[in-house]
């Protein structure tokens, strides 16, 4: 029986049995493996029949829902799902699970044993019986409470950030730095920028590099690319207030790295604040300067006032003495020298007075072109033959209102300085021009008040000045010239005159490139009055009228009295206004003229004249120079039309003026 054939069959069978056994063992091992996996897996597992009765669950599933395995077996799937999800889930079973054999991942909620709800994500698969008919479903379920919470937090943060970024009042931009091969930052790209950024800069830079968005940035005095390059690379934050020349604005900005080689910049525009600060600094500076000038001016003016009176006396007596000696007499030439020196001293005190702004000024409406043209001959002589004087008058110049002698003083002082600055050959250029300054220009320039100005500029091709010197120039007594050569009063006088006329002065200079002074005088709004021709030098005039002379300075009184009496007049001297009023009453009908000083202790000349005119409405008055110590009270200006003579005066000047007033209607 044990044929070889049979034997082979038995062998085959045994082999088959052995294989079966080993397959069974494998199957068992595999099942165990899956069971362990199934039990220990983090994700929950459930299987149900087609009616939804729960068949099988794993440990995670039980913990997730708070039921035991046994409890779950008595429940249906819909017991665990809140009603609002039922319809949606049946739809998924019908549309995905049955036709496809599985569903895509979807989200819904589960209800725990204690009634609380929680979010889950799951996928459902179809089970088929041997005939291939749907017999049940199983699902892998994950509790997504934590994920939902994180998502909500992230969303919240994102919304908050977005709201701040898009609508916030601070310009914000994100950038990626661009480096060259050597690692040097050469540009950066704007990845994003918010609305405020676009508003503040007027530029939409998104997607562009900074060189594209702000052409010329590499020439800005501040190294933007270099500074941000190091922020993006080193992570070192910068906070700066910086002027951006490319669009003329100031920014307060902070820049920091938010990931390597990237940076974010947040900024506010502070142009208005910066302007206000600069304005305040300028004003403070001007105030200090004005106060300094004021006190030095008061000192200088006070000294000059007394000094000037003395010079008047010296000049008067010299003149009278000169009449008593022949021109051939050696004494005559001595007296001439004394006269010249006294005259020069008078010019100097006049400068001091102008500087102290205590000089009487007689403003007139002027065409600067005419005034300057009238000075040219004198200025040419002043600066000498080696220096070429160029005159470039501006066309249809606006009028200004000021004392022409002040223009003379300005031009002389500036031209003398120019001459001193030129070694050898050179040129001085005087120009005039109309100038309009807008508010904006005032903010950025040295210009104080916007408006219409007439510019008078004096430039030279001289040695120029170091920058450090410029702030000192207008200081009284600032000079670089040797003892006896400079007084340091030239420019401070110019400054004083310009300020007195509500103008301003600027200076531009560089060593070796000459100097330009620009003086801006306010345009005079009214029409130009016809210019009055100055009196030519006249011989001493005589007369026999009675003159009431009011002067509180005794030496001045004596000299003036002598001058008048010599010419035949009768003088009623009054050393106070009180005496003058008494004398006026006593000599009611004989007084033809009152000559009075302007500033006197009891009453000023103008008020004295007004008082006497209530008695004698036709009384003629001549006011004498009177360099006032009280410039505010009379504003340095007499009543319009008042007759006036400036101290010190020569006898001829004086007697001619007296005659002129006596003969006037
Ligand atoms: P002073 O001429 O008596 O020295 P100023 O007030 O006129 O006084 O001038 C002050 C100083 O300013 C001068 O000593 C000189 O150093 C400088 N300065 C003025 N004008 C010029 C100029 N045009 N070029 C160069 N330096 C000048
Ligand atoms: Mg000078």
XYZ file of C-alpha atoms and ligand atoms in Angstrom:
693
model
C 0.000 0.000 0.000
C 2.835 2.078 0.740
C 3.444 2.630 -2.879
C 5.875 5.266 -3.841
C 2.908 7.218 -5.162
C 1.120 6.939 -1.845
C 4.246 7.655 0.009
C 4.628 10.852 -2.076
C 1.030 11.863 -1.372
C 1.634 11.265 2.374
C 4.785 13.329 2.229
C 3.001 16.071 0.404
C 0.219 15.991 2.926
C 2.656 16.192 5.772
C 4.410 19.047 4.172
C 1.050 20.687 3.638
C 0.187 20.099 7.260
C 3.430 21.476 8.428
C 2.938 24.523 6.270
C -0.561 24.931 7.593
C 0.682 24.720 11.141
C 3.335 27.251 10.515
C 0.799 29.481 8.755
C -1.495 29.179 11.738
C 1.324 30.079 14.047
C 2.158 33.031 11.896
C -1.454 34.069 11.768
C -1.681 33.852 15.504
C 1.485 35.831 15.999
C 0.278 38.411 13.555
C -3.087 38.631 15.232
C -1.481 39.090 18.607
C 0.715 41.739 17.172
C -2.271 43.593 15.750
C -4.281 43.140 18.895
C -1.467 44.692 20.921
C -1.154 47.508 18.458
C -4.919 47.933 18.384
C -5.139 48.030 22.176
C -2.219 50.322 22.730
C -2.715 52.731 19.886
C -3.288 56.345 20.758
C -6.074 56.721 18.233
C -9.439 55.335 19.167
C -11.017 52.481 17.219
C -14.626 51.406 16.929
C -16.488 49.007 14.694
C -20.262 48.843 14.225
C -22.749 46.809 12.236
C -24.757 48.473 9.523
C -27.450 49.415 12.031
C -24.896 51.196 14.158
C -24.663 48.746 17.060
C -21.216 48.917 18.541
C -19.274 45.686 18.093
C -15.728 46.362 19.094
C -13.793 49.251 20.744
C -10.246 49.717 21.905
C -8.944 51.142 25.143
C -8.402 54.670 23.784
C -12.005 54.740 22.597
C -13.298 53.724 26.003
C -11.209 56.329 27.848
C -12.132 59.026 25.381
C -15.864 58.529 25.999
C -15.788 57.487 29.646
C -17.668 54.181 29.064
C -16.509 50.624 29.791
C -16.231 48.169 26.953
C -19.378 46.380 28.144
C -21.404 49.580 28.345
C -20.374 50.518 24.845
C -21.511 47.159 23.457
C -25.064 48.004 24.536
C -25.040 51.360 22.731
C -25.496 52.419 19.147
C -23.261 54.772 17.319
C -25.857 57.540 17.219
C -26.137 57.456 21.037
C -22.597 58.817 21.108
C -23.166 61.519 18.503
C -25.151 64.702 19.225
C -28.262 64.903 17.071
C -27.111 67.847 14.983
C -24.467 65.667 13.347
C -26.695 62.716 12.425
C -27.866 63.925 9.060
C -24.431 65.016 7.942
C -22.881 61.735 8.967
C -25.538 59.586 7.213
C -24.748 61.606 4.122
C -21.072 60.742 4.388
C -21.892 57.014 4.815
C -24.182 57.100 1.807
C -21.959 59.149 -0.461
C -18.459 58.029 0.518
C -18.276 54.952 2.740
C -20.658 52.646 0.832
C -19.687 53.503 -2.735
C -15.947 53.993 -2.087
C -15.352 51.697 0.854
C -14.045 54.531 3.000
C -14.609 58.206 3.865
C -12.318 61.159 3.787
C -11.321 62.574 7.141
C -14.105 64.695 8.627
C -14.846 66.482 11.861
C -17.816 66.202 14.239
C -18.528 65.956 17.960
C -18.904 63.094 20.431
C -20.852 63.057 23.648
C -19.147 61.571 26.696
C -20.894 59.495 29.317
C -21.039 62.602 31.514
C -22.813 64.492 28.730
C -19.949 66.807 27.759
C -19.217 67.303 24.090
C -15.806 67.327 22.443
C -14.548 67.658 18.876
C -13.134 64.719 16.970
C -11.693 63.945 13.595
C -12.332 60.526 12.053
C -12.182 58.314 8.997
C -14.705 55.535 8.443
C -14.133 52.275 6.487
C -16.576 49.712 5.133
C -16.601 46.013 6.092
C -18.052 43.469 3.652
C -19.244 39.894 4.262
C -18.091 36.892 2.214
C -20.699 37.706 -0.377
C -19.278 41.159 -0.721
C -22.265 42.872 0.878
C -21.703 45.769 3.338
C -21.742 44.203 6.775
C -20.428 46.915 9.017
C -18.061 49.860 9.421
C -15.062 50.713 11.483
C -13.463 54.055 12.214
C -10.287 55.593 13.537
C -11.111 58.567 15.761
C -8.935 61.271 17.162
C -9.842 63.735 19.961
C -8.992 67.182 18.522
C -9.892 69.303 21.550
C -6.272 70.345 21.975
C -5.787 71.104 18.300
C -8.969 73.154 18.185
C -7.853 75.140 21.175
C -4.420 75.809 19.682
C -6.048 76.771 16.417
C -8.362 79.171 18.182
C -5.467 80.742 20.053
C -3.481 81.014 16.834
C -6.405 82.521 15.000
C -6.965 85.008 17.753
C -3.298 85.987 17.689
C -3.346 86.187 13.931
C -6.423 88.410 13.943
C -5.020 90.636 16.628
C -1.761 90.915 14.773
C -3.478 91.524 11.449
C -5.653 94.247 12.942
C -2.613 95.961 14.389
C -0.445 95.455 11.354
C -2.928 96.589 8.729
C -4.671 99.370 10.591
C -2.158 100.397 13.241
C -0.880 103.965 13.367
C 2.709 102.839 12.926
C 4.380 102.149 9.612
C 5.566 98.544 9.525
C 7.469 96.734 6.817
C 9.127 93.335 6.575
C 12.309 92.995 4.639
C 14.691 90.415 3.345
C 18.279 91.573 3.216
C 20.286 91.139 0.037
C 24.027 90.621 0.375
C 26.736 90.423 -2.227
C 29.162 87.504 -2.448
C 31.472 89.054 0.089
C 28.572 89.271 2.561
C 28.183 93.014 2.283
C 24.571 94.210 2.415
C 23.734 95.825 -0.937
C 19.945 96.121 -0.987
C 16.820 94.798 0.709
C 13.468 93.625 -0.514
C 10.111 94.610 0.963
C 8.171 91.443 1.698
C 5.238 93.317 3.151
C 4.287 96.789 4.280
C 1.148 98.010 5.998
C -1.290 100.769 5.071
C 0.307 103.227 7.438
C 3.664 102.626 5.780
C 2.232 103.516 2.385
C 0.572 106.597 3.821
C 3.657 107.818 5.650
C 6.064 107.359 2.776
C 3.691 107.839 -0.140
C 5.312 104.797 -1.707
C 4.028 101.232 -2.137
C 7.254 99.252 -1.872
C 5.805 95.742 -1.660
C 7.787 93.332 -3.786
C 10.354 95.965 -4.663
C 13.850 96.406 -3.376
C 14.610 99.558 -1.489
C 16.703 100.869 -4.367
C 13.686 100.436 -6.636
C 11.163 101.843 -4.180
C 13.311 104.796 -3.085
C 15.696 105.643 -5.930
C 18.740 107.469 -4.652
C 18.623 105.883 -1.198
C 22.265 104.903 -1.529
C 23.114 108.621 -1.650
C 21.167 109.502 1.484
C 23.548 110.846 4.130
C 22.378 108.080 6.450
C 23.516 104.545 5.532
C 20.143 102.761 5.572
C 21.266 99.599 3.799
C 24.403 99.230 5.920
C 22.570 99.873 9.188
C 19.727 97.461 8.462
C 22.201 94.995 6.967
C 23.862 94.641 10.318
C 20.494 94.433 12.105
C 19.420 91.583 9.818
C 22.691 89.755 10.222
C 23.607 90.289 13.868
C 20.150 90.595 15.363
C 21.160 93.770 17.107
C 18.174 96.097 17.340
C 18.414 99.778 16.426
C 16.191 102.641 17.524
C 16.873 105.967 15.858
C 15.427 109.324 14.957
C 16.574 109.870 11.453
C 16.123 112.403 8.693
C 15.399 110.802 5.357
C 16.744 113.198 2.796
C 15.248 111.258 -0.087
C 11.744 112.426 0.853
C 12.577 115.262 3.227
C 11.083 113.748 6.348
C 12.013 112.738 9.863
C 11.244 109.291 11.255
C 11.439 107.695 14.667
C 12.114 104.075 13.843
C 12.999 100.774 15.395
C 14.400 97.897 13.372
C 15.012 94.359 14.533
C 15.718 90.948 13.173
C 12.731 88.578 13.105
C 14.630 85.749 11.448
C 18.168 85.519 10.121
C 18.903 88.016 7.345
C 15.414 89.487 7.651
C 14.298 92.503 9.573
C 11.173 94.378 10.417
C 11.120 98.140 10.662
C 8.400 100.025 12.523
C 8.301 103.769 12.477
C 6.404 106.968 13.013
C 6.875 110.213 11.186
C 8.114 112.976 13.471
C 8.788 115.721 10.941
C 6.384 118.122 12.656
C 7.926 117.489 16.076
C 11.437 117.908 14.699
C 10.470 121.139 13.034
C 8.962 122.419 16.245
C 12.112 121.458 18.126
C 14.327 123.173 15.588
C 12.060 126.177 15.692
C 12.301 126.307 19.471
C 16.087 125.978 19.367
C 16.288 128.715 16.766
C 14.088 130.996 18.835
C 16.079 130.329 21.987
C 19.244 131.059 20.072
C 17.803 134.251 18.683
C 16.626 135.315 22.081
C 20.051 134.836 23.618
C 21.623 136.695 20.756
C 19.095 139.494 21.051
C 19.606 139.749 24.803
C 23.353 139.860 24.411
C 23.098 142.510 21.736
C 20.658 144.421 23.858
C 22.924 144.636 26.888
C 26.095 145.347 24.968
C 24.145 147.804 22.880
C 22.851 149.595 25.936
C 26.359 149.892 27.291
C 27.870 151.039 24.018
C 24.946 153.318 23.284
C 25.112 154.928 26.713
C 28.791 155.709 26.389
C 28.388 156.879 22.831
C 25.535 159.184 23.735
C 27.614 161.192 26.184
C 30.641 160.973 23.967
C 28.700 162.310 21.045
C 27.585 165.384 22.936
C 31.205 166.111 23.821
C 32.197 165.757 20.205
C 29.494 168.204 19.268
C 31.025 170.708 21.614
C 34.556 170.052 20.312
C 33.450 170.401 16.713
C 31.494 173.569 17.382
C 34.320 175.272 19.183
C 36.883 174.178 16.620
C 34.732 175.639 13.907
C 34.349 178.917 15.693
C 38.069 179.028 16.478
C 38.879 178.394 12.842
C 36.950 181.495 11.893
C 39.202 183.572 14.072
C 42.516 182.516 12.493
C 43.720 183.063 8.964
C 44.117 180.056 6.712
C 47.820 180.839 6.446
C 48.239 180.663 10.230
C 49.979 177.404 11.323
C 47.264 177.129 13.992
C 44.700 176.776 11.221
C 46.111 173.468 9.998
C 46.284 172.193 13.587
C 42.633 173.092 14.014
C 41.821 171.344 10.725
C 43.455 168.175 12.053
C 41.479 168.434 15.285
C 38.318 168.914 13.266
C 39.060 165.883 11.071
C 39.819 163.675 14.041
C 36.694 164.813 15.843
C 34.646 164.170 12.719
C 36.059 160.650 12.452
C 35.268 160.074 16.102
C 31.740 161.278 15.476
C 31.405 158.733 12.673
C 32.580 156.041 15.029
C 30.130 156.987 17.767
C 27.427 157.025 15.183
C 28.290 153.390 14.491
C 28.097 152.587 18.160
C 24.744 154.290 18.384
C 23.432 152.464 15.370
C 24.624 149.282 16.927
C 22.902 150.125 20.163
C 19.885 151.039 18.047
C 19.691 154.343 19.823
C 20.332 156.416 16.798
C 17.531 158.463 15.416
C 16.510 157.061 12.139
C 14.526 158.739 9.448
C 13.035 155.932 7.387
C 12.116 156.705 3.823
C 10.608 154.595 1.132
C 13.569 153.640 -1.003
C 14.462 151.942 -4.213
C 17.527 150.017 -3.068
C 18.898 150.075 -6.594
C 19.028 153.872 -6.510
C 20.541 153.996 -3.045
C 23.238 151.479 -3.942
C 23.977 153.118 -7.280
C 24.522 156.414 -5.443
C 27.130 154.740 -3.255
C 29.179 153.026 -5.938
C 31.696 155.793 -6.507
C 32.444 156.053 -2.833
C 32.635 152.272 -2.428
C 35.071 151.983 -5.359
C 37.347 154.455 -3.655
C 36.981 152.558 -0.408
C 38.005 149.150 -1.739
C 40.813 150.387 -3.994
C 41.899 149.758 -7.545
C 42.926 146.130 -7.207
C 39.423 145.056 -6.416
C 36.775 145.006 -9.082
C 33.356 146.163 -7.888
C 30.538 144.453 -9.751
C 27.023 145.851 -9.478
C 24.092 143.693 -10.512
C 20.793 145.420 -9.781
C 17.690 143.229 -9.815
C 14.833 144.133 -12.132
C 11.709 145.983 -10.884
C 12.767 145.894 -7.285
C 10.147 146.254 -4.557
C 10.519 149.312 -2.345
C 11.823 149.104 1.225
C 11.330 151.589 4.001
C 14.448 152.524 5.883
C 16.935 155.272 6.556
C 19.235 155.507 3.489
C 22.193 156.279 5.728
C 21.732 152.847 7.229
C 22.108 151.285 3.788
C 25.293 153.313 3.446
C 26.512 151.977 6.747
C 25.715 148.383 5.803
C 27.479 148.668 2.458
C 30.515 150.400 3.893
C 30.948 147.845 6.645
C 30.513 144.881 4.335
C 32.770 146.312 1.630
C 35.500 147.177 4.105
C 35.395 143.615 5.391
C 35.474 142.278 1.841
C 38.452 144.483 1.061
C 40.265 143.232 4.148
C 39.542 139.638 3.136
C 41.047 140.025 -0.325
C 44.818 139.794 -0.603
C 45.881 141.372 -3.898
C 43.411 141.201 -6.737
C 39.794 140.186 -6.438
C 36.215 141.232 -6.808
C 33.251 142.344 -4.753
C 29.778 141.819 -6.135
C 26.719 143.682 -4.953
C 23.361 142.332 -6.057
C 19.716 143.066 -5.393
C 16.724 140.860 -5.986
C 13.089 140.363 -4.920
C 12.569 137.311 -2.711
C 9.455 135.512 -1.553
C 9.636 133.091 1.361
C 6.875 130.589 1.992
C 6.073 129.010 5.353
C 7.806 125.825 4.283
C 10.996 127.596 3.336
C 11.016 129.304 6.686
C 10.892 125.996 8.473
C 13.889 124.651 6.618
C 15.962 127.766 6.351
C 17.412 130.460 8.448
C 14.541 132.650 7.342
C 12.490 133.839 10.279
C 9.162 135.053 8.985
C 7.574 134.197 5.659
C 6.824 137.038 3.302
C 8.196 139.316 0.644
C 11.708 140.621 0.976
C 14.228 142.586 -0.985
C 17.578 140.880 -0.971
C 20.786 142.866 -0.862
C 23.805 140.618 -1.179
C 27.479 141.422 -0.970
C 29.910 138.724 -2.087
C 33.658 138.723 -2.234
C 36.350 136.518 -3.677
C 38.388 136.806 -0.500
C 39.874 134.321 1.936
C 36.536 133.109 3.296
C 36.011 131.745 6.781
C 36.081 128.499 8.722
C 32.651 127.154 9.620
C 33.367 127.472 13.336
C 33.738 131.203 12.948
C 30.341 131.897 11.419
C 28.282 131.838 14.634
C 30.623 134.407 16.175
C 30.622 136.906 13.339
C 27.831 139.146 14.526
C 29.041 139.214 18.099
C 30.010 142.695 19.125
C 33.795 143.080 19.411
C 34.491 139.821 17.603
C 37.455 140.455 15.357
C 40.347 138.503 13.921
C 42.159 141.663 12.977
C 45.118 143.054 14.827
C 44.908 145.706 17.517
C 44.087 149.060 15.929
C 42.894 147.371 12.741
C 39.526 145.934 13.673
C 36.917 146.960 16.206
C 34.697 143.956 15.784
C 31.755 146.309 15.519
C 31.273 146.287 11.746
C 29.098 143.226 11.453
C 27.319 143.694 14.748
C 26.323 147.139 13.535
C 25.038 145.644 10.308
C 23.157 143.080 12.349
C 21.656 145.780 14.548
C 20.493 147.799 11.566
C 18.996 144.804 9.839
C 17.108 143.750 12.985
C 15.889 147.270 13.557
C 14.333 147.150 10.124
C 12.710 143.754 10.724
C 14.984 142.052 8.263
C 17.448 139.236 8.658
C 20.943 138.430 7.553
C 22.660 135.213 6.519
C 26.234 134.402 5.695
C 27.757 131.768 3.447
C 31.468 131.232 3.493
C 34.119 128.615 2.978
C 37.834 128.963 3.450
C 39.378 129.901 0.123
C 36.036 130.374 -1.602
C 35.017 133.847 -0.577
C 32.042 135.024 1.415
C 28.493 136.118 0.710
C 26.363 138.142 3.070
C 22.669 138.234 2.292
C 20.473 140.850 3.814
C 16.713 140.473 3.504
C 14.704 143.635 4.051
C 10.929 143.464 4.229
C 9.093 144.803 1.223
C 7.381 148.089 1.931
C 3.706 147.723 1.187
C 2.798 151.373 0.575
C 3.628 153.513 -2.407
C 6.882 155.279 -2.755
C 6.963 158.886 -1.614
C 9.108 161.252 -3.687
C 12.622 161.297 -2.296
C 13.691 164.532 -0.651
C 16.948 165.920 -1.918
C 19.445 166.381 0.936
C 20.498 169.927 1.753
C 23.664 170.989 0.052
C 26.342 172.643 2.219
C 25.277 176.253 2.709
C 27.156 179.265 4.025
C 26.282 180.376 7.578
C 22.877 182.035 7.575
C 22.004 185.103 9.591
C 18.833 186.432 11.179
C 17.492 188.610 13.969
C 14.549 186.586 15.297
C 14.141 185.490 18.887
C 14.723 181.795 19.421
C 13.718 179.717 22.437
C 16.526 177.187 22.895
C 15.790 174.156 25.085
C 18.763 171.926 25.916
C 19.576 170.162 29.185
C 23.265 169.603 28.429
C 25.083 172.811 29.597
C 28.122 172.617 27.279
C 25.892 171.912 24.329
C 23.653 174.802 25.395
C 26.583 177.219 25.588
C 27.951 176.261 22.200
C 24.617 176.363 20.421
C 23.786 179.730 21.993
C 27.111 181.157 20.828
C 26.536 179.835 17.312
C 23.119 181.483 17.106
C 24.065 184.780 18.712
C 27.019 185.145 16.350
C 24.572 185.039 13.476
C 22.479 187.842 14.967
C 19.699 185.916 16.688
C 18.378 186.584 20.184
C 18.488 183.417 22.262
C 16.212 182.607 25.206
C 18.046 179.708 26.848
C 16.010 177.154 28.816
C 17.764 174.250 30.471
C 14.500 172.510 31.322
C 11.109 172.284 29.612
C 9.579 173.963 32.692
C 11.740 177.037 32.144
C 10.869 176.918 28.470
C 7.165 177.028 29.210
C 7.649 179.992 31.597
C 9.768 181.867 29.066
C 7.198 181.199 26.384
C 4.539 182.851 28.545
C 6.749 185.852 29.300
C 7.797 186.424 25.697
C 4.481 185.613 24.165
C 4.727 187.515 20.917
C 8.443 187.593 20.246
C 9.383 183.915 19.915
C 9.783 182.942 16.268
C 11.172 179.459 16.765
C 11.781 176.853 19.402
C 14.822 174.633 19.043
C 14.643 171.704 21.410
C 16.460 168.561 22.360
C 14.236 165.503 22.126
C 15.026 163.611 25.294
C 15.063 165.634 28.501
C 14.420 164.620 32.100
C 11.040 166.318 32.669
C 9.324 166.156 29.355
C 10.423 165.167 25.903
C 10.759 167.652 23.070
C 7.776 166.400 21.193
C 5.464 166.831 24.190
C 6.961 170.235 24.956
C 6.227 171.321 21.395
C 2.669 170.020 21.661
C 2.171 171.911 24.948
C 3.477 175.179 23.569
C 1.432 174.816 20.417
C -1.722 174.885 22.526
C -0.614 178.465 23.373
C 0.831 179.308 19.956
C -0.616 177.054 17.313
C 1.772 178.402 14.691
C 4.976 177.999 16.745
C 7.807 176.672 14.592
C 9.940 173.895 16.057
C 13.284 172.369 15.236
C 14.249 169.144 16.984
C 17.865 168.417 17.673
C 19.472 165.054 17.261
C 19.100 163.823 20.820
C 20.399 160.293 20.648
C 17.827 158.758 22.835
C 18.366 156.468 25.752
C 14.705 155.637 25.579
C 14.260 154.255 22.172
C 11.069 152.418 23.029
C 9.186 155.520 24.127
C 9.560 157.234 20.823
C 10.384 154.257 18.667
C 13.349 156.177 17.244
C 11.056 158.055 14.947
C 9.770 161.605 15.161
C 6.314 162.772 14.134
C 6.163 162.745 10.362
C 7.046 166.121 8.928
C 8.946 167.243 12.037
C 12.028 169.371 11.369
C 15.074 167.601 12.617
C 18.839 168.033 12.777
C 21.204 165.339 13.869
C 23.992 165.892 16.408
C 26.811 166.568 16.029
C 26.318 169.264 13.434
C 28.550 171.945 11.978
C 27.692 175.590 12.484
C 26.896 176.001 8.808
C 24.632 173.016 8.774
C 22.931 174.270 11.887
C 22.386 177.895 10.884
C 21.211 176.829 7.436
C 18.662 174.525 9.006
C 17.525 177.250 11.440
C 17.017 179.682 8.539
C 15.164 177.045 6.533
C 12.723 176.386 9.376
C 12.222 180.096 10.081
C 11.468 180.764 6.432
C 9.169 177.772 6.019
C 5.447 178.359 5.923
P 36.253 143.933 12.122
O 36.178 144.128 10.650
O 36.452 145.204 12.851
O 37.180 142.856 12.540
P 33.603 142.951 11.801
O 32.463 142.774 12.747
O 33.355 143.813 10.619
O 34.817 143.460 12.629
O 34.056 141.525 11.319
C 34.371 140.533 12.262
C 35.312 139.515 11.701
O 34.623 138.746 10.731
C 36.503 140.040 10.981
O 37.556 140.294 11.866
C 36.837 138.928 10.013
O 37.608 137.933 10.632
C 35.507 138.315 9.721
N 34.971 138.749 8.421
C 34.013 139.669 8.232
N 33.726 139.806 6.921
C 34.520 138.933 6.262
C 34.702 138.590 4.872
N 34.007 139.197 3.912
N 35.609 137.655 4.573
C 36.313 137.035 5.540
N 36.184 137.305 6.846
C 35.306 138.249 7.221
Mg 34.735 145.228 9.712
